mmCIF file with all atom_site columns, C-alpha atoms in Angstrom:
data_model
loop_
_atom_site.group_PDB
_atom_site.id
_atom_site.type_symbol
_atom_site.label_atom_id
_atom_site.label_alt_id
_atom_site.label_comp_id
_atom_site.label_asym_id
_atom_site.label_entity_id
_atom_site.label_seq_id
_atom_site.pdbx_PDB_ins_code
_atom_site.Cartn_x
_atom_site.Cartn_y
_atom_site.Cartn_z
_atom_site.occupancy
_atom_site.B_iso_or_equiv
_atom_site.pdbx_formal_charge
_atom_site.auth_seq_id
_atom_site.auth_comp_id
_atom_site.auth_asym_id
_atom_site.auth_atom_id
_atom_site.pdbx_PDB_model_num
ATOM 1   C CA . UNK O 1 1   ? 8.543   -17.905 12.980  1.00 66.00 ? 15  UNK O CA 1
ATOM 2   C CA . UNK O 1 2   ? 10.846  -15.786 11.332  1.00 79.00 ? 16  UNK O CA 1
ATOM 3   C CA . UNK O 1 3   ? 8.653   -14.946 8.354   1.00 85.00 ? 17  UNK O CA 1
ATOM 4   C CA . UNK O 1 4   ? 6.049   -14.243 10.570  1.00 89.00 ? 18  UNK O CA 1
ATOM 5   C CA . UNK O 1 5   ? 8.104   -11.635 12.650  1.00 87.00 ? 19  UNK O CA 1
ATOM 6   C CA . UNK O 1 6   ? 9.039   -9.791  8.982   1.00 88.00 ? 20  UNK O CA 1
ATOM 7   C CA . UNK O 1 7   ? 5.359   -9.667  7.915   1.00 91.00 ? 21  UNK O CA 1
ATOM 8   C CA . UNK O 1 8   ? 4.411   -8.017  11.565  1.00 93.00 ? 22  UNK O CA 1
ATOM 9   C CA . UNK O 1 9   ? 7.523   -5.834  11.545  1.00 91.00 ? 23  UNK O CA 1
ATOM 10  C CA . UNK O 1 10  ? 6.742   -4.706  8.228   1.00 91.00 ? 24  UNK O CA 1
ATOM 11  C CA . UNK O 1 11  ? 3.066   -4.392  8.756   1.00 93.00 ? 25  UNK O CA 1
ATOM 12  C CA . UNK O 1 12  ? 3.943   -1.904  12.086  1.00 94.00 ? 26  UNK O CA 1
ATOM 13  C CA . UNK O 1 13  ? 6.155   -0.177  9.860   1.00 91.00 ? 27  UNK O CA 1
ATOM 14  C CA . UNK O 1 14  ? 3.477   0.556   7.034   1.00 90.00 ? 28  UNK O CA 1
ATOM 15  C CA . UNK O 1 15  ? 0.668   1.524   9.388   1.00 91.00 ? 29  UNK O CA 1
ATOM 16  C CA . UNK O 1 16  ? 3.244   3.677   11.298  1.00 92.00 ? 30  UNK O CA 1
ATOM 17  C CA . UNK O 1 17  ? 4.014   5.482   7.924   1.00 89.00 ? 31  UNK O CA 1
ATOM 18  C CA . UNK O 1 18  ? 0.529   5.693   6.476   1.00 89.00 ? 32  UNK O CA 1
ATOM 19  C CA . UNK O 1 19  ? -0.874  6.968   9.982   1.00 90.00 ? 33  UNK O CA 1
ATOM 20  C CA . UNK O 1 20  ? 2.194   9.798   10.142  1.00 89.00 ? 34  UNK O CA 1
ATOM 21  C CA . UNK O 1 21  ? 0.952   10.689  6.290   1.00 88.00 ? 35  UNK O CA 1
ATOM 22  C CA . UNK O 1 22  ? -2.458  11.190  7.750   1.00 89.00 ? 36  UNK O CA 1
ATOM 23  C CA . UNK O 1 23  ? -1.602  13.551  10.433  1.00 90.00 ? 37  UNK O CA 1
ATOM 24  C CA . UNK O 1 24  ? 0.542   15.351  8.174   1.00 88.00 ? 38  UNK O CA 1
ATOM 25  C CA . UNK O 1 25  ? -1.385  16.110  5.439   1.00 87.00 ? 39  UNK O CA 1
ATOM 26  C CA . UNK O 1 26  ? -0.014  14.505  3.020   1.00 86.00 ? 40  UNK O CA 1
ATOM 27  C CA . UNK O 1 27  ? -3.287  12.598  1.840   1.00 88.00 ? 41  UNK O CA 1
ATOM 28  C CA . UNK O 1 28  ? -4.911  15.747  0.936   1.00 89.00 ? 42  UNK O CA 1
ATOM 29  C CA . UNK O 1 29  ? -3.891  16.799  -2.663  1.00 88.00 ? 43  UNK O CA 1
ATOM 30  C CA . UNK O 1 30  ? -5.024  20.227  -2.640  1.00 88.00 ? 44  UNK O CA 1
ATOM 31  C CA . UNK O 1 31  ? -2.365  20.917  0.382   1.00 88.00 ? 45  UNK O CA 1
ATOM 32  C CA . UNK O 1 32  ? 0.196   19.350  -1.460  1.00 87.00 ? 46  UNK O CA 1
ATOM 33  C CA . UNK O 1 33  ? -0.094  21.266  -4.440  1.00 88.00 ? 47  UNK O CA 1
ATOM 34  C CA . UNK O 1 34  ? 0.045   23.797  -1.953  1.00 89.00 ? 48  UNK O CA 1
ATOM 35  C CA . UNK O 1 35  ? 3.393   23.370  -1.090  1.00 88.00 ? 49  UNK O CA 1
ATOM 36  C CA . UNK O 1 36  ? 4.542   22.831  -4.408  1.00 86.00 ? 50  UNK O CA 1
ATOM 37  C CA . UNK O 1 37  ? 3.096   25.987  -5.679  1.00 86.00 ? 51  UNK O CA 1
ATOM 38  C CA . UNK O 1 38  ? 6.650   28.078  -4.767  1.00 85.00 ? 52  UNK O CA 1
ATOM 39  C CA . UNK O 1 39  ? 5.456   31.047  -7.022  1.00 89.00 ? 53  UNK O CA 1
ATOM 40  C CA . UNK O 1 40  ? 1.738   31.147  -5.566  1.00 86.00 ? 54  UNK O CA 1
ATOM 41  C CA . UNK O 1 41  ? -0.254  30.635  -3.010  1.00 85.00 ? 55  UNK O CA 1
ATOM 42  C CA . UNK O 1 42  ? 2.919   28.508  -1.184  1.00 89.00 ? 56  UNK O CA 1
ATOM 43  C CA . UNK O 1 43  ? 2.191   26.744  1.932   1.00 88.00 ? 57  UNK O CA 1
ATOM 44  C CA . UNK O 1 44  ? 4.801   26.069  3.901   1.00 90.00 ? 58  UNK O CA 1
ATOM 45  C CA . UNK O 1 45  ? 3.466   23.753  6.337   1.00 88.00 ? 59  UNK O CA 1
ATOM 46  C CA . UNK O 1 46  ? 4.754   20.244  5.053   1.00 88.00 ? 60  UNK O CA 1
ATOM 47  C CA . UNK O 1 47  ? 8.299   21.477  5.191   1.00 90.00 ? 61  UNK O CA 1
ATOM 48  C CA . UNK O 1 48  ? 8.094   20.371  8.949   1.00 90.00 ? 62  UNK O CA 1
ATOM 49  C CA . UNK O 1 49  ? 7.215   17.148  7.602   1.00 88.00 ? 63  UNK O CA 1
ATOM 50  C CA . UNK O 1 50  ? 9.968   16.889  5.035   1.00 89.00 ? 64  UNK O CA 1
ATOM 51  C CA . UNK O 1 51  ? 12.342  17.869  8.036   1.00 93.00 ? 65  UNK O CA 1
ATOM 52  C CA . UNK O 1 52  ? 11.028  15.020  10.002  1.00 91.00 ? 66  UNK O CA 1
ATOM 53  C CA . UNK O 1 53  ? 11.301  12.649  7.058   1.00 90.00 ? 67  UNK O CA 1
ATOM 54  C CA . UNK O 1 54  ? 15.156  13.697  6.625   1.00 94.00 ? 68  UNK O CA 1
ATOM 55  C CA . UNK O 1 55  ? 16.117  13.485  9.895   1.00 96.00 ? 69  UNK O CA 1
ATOM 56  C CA . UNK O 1 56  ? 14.425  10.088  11.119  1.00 92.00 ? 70  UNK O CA 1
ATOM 57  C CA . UNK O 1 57  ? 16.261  8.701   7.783   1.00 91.00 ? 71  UNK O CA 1
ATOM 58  C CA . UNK O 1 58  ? 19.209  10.338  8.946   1.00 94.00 ? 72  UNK O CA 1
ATOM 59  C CA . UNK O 1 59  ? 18.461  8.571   12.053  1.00 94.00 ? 73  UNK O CA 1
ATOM 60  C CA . UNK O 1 60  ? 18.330  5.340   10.492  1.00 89.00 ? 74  UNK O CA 1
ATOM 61  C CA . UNK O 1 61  ? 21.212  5.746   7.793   1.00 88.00 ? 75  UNK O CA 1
ATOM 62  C CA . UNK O 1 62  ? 23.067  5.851   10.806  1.00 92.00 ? 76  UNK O CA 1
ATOM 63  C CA . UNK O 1 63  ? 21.691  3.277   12.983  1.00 89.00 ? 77  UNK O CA 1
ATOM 64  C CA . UNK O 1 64  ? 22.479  0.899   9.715   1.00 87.00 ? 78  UNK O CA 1
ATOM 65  C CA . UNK O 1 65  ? 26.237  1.962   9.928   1.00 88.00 ? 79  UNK O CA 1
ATOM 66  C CA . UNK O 1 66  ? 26.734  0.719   13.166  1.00 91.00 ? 80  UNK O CA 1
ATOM 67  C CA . UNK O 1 67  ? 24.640  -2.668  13.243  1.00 90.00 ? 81  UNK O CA 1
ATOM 68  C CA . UNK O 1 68  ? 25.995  -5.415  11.261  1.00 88.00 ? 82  UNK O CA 1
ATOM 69  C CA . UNK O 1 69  ? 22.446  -6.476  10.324  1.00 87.00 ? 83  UNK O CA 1
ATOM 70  C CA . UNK O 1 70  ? 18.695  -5.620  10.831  1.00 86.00 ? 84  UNK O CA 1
ATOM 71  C CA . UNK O 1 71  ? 16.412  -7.475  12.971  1.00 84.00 ? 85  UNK O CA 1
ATOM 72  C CA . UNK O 1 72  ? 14.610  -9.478  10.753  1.00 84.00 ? 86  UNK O CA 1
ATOM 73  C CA . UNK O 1 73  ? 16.927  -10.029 7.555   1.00 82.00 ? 87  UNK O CA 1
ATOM 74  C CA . UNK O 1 74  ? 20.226  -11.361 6.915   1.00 84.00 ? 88  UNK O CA 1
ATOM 75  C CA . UNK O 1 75  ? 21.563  -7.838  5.422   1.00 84.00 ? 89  UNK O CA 1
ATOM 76  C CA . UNK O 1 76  ? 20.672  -3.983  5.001   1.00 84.00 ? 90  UNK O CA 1
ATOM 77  C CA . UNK O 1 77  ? 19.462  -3.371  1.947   1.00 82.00 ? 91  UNK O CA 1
ATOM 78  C CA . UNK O 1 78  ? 21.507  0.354   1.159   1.00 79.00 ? 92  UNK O CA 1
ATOM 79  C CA . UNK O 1 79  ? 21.164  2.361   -2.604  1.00 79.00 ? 93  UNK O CA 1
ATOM 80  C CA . UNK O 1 80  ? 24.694  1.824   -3.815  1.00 83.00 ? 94  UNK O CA 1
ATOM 81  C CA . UNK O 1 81  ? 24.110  3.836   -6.967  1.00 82.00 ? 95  UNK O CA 1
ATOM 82  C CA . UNK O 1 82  ? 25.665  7.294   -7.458  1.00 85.00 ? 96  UNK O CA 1
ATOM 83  C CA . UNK O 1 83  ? 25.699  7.817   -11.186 1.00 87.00 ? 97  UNK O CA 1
ATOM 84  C CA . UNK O 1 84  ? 23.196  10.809  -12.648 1.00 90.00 ? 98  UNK O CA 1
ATOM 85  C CA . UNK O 1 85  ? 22.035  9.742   -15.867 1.00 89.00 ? 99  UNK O CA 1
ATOM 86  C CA . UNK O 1 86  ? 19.399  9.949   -18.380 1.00 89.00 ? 100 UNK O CA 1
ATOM 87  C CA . UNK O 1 87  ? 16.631  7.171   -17.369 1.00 85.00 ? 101 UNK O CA 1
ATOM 88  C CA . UNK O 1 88  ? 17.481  8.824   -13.430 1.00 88.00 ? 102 UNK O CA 1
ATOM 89  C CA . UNK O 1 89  ? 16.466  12.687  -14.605 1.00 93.00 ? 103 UNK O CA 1
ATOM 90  C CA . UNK O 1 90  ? 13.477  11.546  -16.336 1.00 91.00 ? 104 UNK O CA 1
ATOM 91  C CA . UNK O 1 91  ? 12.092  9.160   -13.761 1.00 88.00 ? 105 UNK O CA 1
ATOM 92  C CA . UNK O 1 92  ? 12.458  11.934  -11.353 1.00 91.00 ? 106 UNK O CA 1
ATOM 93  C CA . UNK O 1 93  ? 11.032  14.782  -14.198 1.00 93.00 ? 107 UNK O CA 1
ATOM 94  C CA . UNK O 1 94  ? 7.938   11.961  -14.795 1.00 89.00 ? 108 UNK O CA 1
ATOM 95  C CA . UNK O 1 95  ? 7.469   11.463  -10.251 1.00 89.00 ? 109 UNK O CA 1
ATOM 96  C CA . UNK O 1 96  ? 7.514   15.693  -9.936  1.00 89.00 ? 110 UNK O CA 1
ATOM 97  C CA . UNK O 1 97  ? 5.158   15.939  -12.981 1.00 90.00 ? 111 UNK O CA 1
ATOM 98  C CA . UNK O 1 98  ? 2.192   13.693  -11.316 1.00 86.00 ? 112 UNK O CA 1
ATOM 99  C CA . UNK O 1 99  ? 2.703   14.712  -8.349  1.00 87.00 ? 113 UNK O CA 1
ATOM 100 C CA . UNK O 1 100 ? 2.336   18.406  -9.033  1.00 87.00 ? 114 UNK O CA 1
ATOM 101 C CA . UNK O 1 101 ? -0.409  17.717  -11.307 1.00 87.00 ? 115 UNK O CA 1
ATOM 102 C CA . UNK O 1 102 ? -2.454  15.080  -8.966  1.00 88.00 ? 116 UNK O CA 1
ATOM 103 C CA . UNK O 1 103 ? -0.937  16.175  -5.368  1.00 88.00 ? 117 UNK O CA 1
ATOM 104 C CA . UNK O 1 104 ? -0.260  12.576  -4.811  1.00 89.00 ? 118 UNK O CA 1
ATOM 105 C CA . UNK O 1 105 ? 3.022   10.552  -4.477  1.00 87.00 ? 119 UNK O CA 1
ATOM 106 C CA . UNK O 1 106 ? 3.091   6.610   -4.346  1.00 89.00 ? 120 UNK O CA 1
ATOM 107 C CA . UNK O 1 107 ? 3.340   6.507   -0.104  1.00 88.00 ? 121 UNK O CA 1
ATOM 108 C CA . UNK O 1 108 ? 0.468   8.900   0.531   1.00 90.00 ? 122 UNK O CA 1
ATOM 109 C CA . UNK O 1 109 ? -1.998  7.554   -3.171  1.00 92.00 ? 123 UNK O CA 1
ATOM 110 C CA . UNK O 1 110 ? -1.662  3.889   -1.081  1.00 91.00 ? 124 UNK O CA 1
ATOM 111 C CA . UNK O 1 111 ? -2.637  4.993   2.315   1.00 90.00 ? 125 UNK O CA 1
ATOM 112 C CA . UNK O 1 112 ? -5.264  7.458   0.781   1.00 91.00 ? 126 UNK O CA 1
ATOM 113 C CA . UNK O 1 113 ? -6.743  4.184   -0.624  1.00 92.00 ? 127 UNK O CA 1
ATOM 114 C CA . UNK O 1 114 ? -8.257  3.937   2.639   1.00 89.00 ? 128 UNK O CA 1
ATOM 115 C CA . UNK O 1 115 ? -10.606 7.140   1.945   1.00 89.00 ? 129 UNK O CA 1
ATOM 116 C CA . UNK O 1 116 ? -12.426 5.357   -0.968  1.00 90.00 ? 130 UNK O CA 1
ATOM 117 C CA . UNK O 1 117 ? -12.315 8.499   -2.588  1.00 91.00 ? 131 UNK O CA 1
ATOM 118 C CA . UNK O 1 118 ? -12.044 7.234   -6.730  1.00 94.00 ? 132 UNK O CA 1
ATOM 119 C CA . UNK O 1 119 ? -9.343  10.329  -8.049  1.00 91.00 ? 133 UNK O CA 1
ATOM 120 C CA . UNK O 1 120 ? -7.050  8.068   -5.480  1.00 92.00 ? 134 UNK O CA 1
ATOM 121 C CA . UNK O 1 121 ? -7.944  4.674   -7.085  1.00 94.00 ? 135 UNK O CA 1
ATOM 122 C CA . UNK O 1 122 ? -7.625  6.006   -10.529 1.00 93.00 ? 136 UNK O CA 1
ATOM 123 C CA . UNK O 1 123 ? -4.347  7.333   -9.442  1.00 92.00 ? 137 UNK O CA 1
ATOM 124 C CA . UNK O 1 124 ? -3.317  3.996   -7.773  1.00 94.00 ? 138 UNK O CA 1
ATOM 125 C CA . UNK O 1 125 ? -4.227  2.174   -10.789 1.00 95.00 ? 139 UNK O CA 1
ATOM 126 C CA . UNK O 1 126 ? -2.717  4.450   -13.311 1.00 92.00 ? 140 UNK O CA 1
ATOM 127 C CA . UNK O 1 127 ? 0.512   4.187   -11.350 1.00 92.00 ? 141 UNK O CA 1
ATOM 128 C CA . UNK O 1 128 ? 0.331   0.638   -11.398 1.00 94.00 ? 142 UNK O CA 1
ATOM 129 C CA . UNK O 1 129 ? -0.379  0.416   -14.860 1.00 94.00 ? 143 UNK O CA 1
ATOM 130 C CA . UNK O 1 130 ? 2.744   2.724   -15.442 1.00 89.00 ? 144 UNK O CA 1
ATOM 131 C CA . UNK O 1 131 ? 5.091   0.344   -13.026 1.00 89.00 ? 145 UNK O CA 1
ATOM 132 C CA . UNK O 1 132 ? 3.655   -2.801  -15.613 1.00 92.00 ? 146 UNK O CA 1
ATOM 133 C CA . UNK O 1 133 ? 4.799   -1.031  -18.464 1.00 91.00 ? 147 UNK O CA 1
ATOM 134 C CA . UNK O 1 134 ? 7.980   0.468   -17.598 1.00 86.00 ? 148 UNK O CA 1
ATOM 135 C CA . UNK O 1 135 ? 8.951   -3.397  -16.330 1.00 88.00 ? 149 UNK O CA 1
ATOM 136 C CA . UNK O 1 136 ? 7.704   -4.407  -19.674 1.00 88.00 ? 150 UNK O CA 1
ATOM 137 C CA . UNK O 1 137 ? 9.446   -1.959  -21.351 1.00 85.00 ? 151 UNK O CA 1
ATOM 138 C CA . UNK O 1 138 ? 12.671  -1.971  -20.284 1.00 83.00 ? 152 UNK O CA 1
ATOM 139 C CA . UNK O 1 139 ? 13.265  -5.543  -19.945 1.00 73.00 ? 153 UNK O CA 1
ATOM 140 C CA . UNK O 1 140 ? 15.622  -7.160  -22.131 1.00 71.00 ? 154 UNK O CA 1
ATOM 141 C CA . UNK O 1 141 ? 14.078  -8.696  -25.448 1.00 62.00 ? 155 UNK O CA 1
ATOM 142 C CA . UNK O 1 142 ? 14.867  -12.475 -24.514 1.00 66.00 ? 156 UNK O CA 1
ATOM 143 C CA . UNK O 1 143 ? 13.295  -11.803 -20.519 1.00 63.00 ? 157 UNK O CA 1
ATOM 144 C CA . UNK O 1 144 ? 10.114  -10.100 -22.207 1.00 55.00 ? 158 UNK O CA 1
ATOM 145 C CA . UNK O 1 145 ? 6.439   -12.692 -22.638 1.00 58.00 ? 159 UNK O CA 1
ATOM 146 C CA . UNK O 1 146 ? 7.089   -14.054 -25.594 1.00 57.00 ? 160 UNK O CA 1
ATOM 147 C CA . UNK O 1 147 ? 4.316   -12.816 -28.359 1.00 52.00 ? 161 UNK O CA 1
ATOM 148 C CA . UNK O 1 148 ? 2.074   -15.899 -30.232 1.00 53.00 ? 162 UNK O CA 1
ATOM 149 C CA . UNK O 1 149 ? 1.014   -15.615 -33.584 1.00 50.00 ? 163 UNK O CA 1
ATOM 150 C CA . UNK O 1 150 ? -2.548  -15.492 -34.255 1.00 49.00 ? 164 UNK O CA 1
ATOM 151 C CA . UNK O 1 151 ? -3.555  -16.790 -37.482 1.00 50.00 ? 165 UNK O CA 1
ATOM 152 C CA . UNK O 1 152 ? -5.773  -13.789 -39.354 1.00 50.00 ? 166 UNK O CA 1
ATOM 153 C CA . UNK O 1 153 ? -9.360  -14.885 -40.278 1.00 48.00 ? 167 UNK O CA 1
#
């Protein structure tokens, strides 16, 4: 029963998000790159939505602070991490990159699925084929598949 109650919470939760990233604008990649073109043609409009975003986290950050648990886990899962480094700067240099080139973030690519349109699924599965890799990648070398020899013919 429990389970059950996590999968529905989480499904409300998902369709909640995807359906405020439809109103918003956020599935349409031209109006993105809208708002990320500073020095151009800069439309301001989704900085009411970043707003939003910030303050219902905000919200919830401190909703967490004052419940000893959510409703349907044993624990709040908070970032702990505070530390600036290397593989941090060029994550985040990689995520602003393709998202100023394609207009599309990992939230709004998933609920644009829903459009059909194929410049979103070749973006979905590019950034899935990126997520594969970088787990591959930075694994440790005794956690990685381990590689067969194939005899040569």
């Amino acid at each position: 029963m429990r389970q059950a109650a996590q999968i529905l919470a989480a499904l409300a939760a998902g369709l909640t998000f995807g359906l405020g990233l439809a109103v918003s604008g956020m599935l349409d990649p031209a109006r993105v790159r809208g708002f990320l073109d500073v020095a151009g043609a800069w439309d301001p409009s989704l900085a009411f939505v970043l707003a939003g975003a910030v303050a219902v986290s905000a919200l919830g950050y401190a909703a967490a602070r004052r419940l000893q648990a959510p409703a349907f886990a044993p624990a709040f899962s908070i970032p702990t991490g505070q530390r600036i480094d290397r593989p941090l700067i060029l994550g985040a240099a990689l995520f602003g990159i393709g998202w100023g080139l394609s207009g599309f973030c990992p939230g709004p690519a998933v609920a644009a699925l829903s459009t059909g349109a194929l410049p979103v699924v070749v973006f979905v599965a590019a950034m899935l084929a990126g997520m594969a890799a970088h787990r591959l990648l930075t694994r440790p070398p005794e956690a990685r598949p381990a590689v067969t020899d194939v005899p040569a013919r």
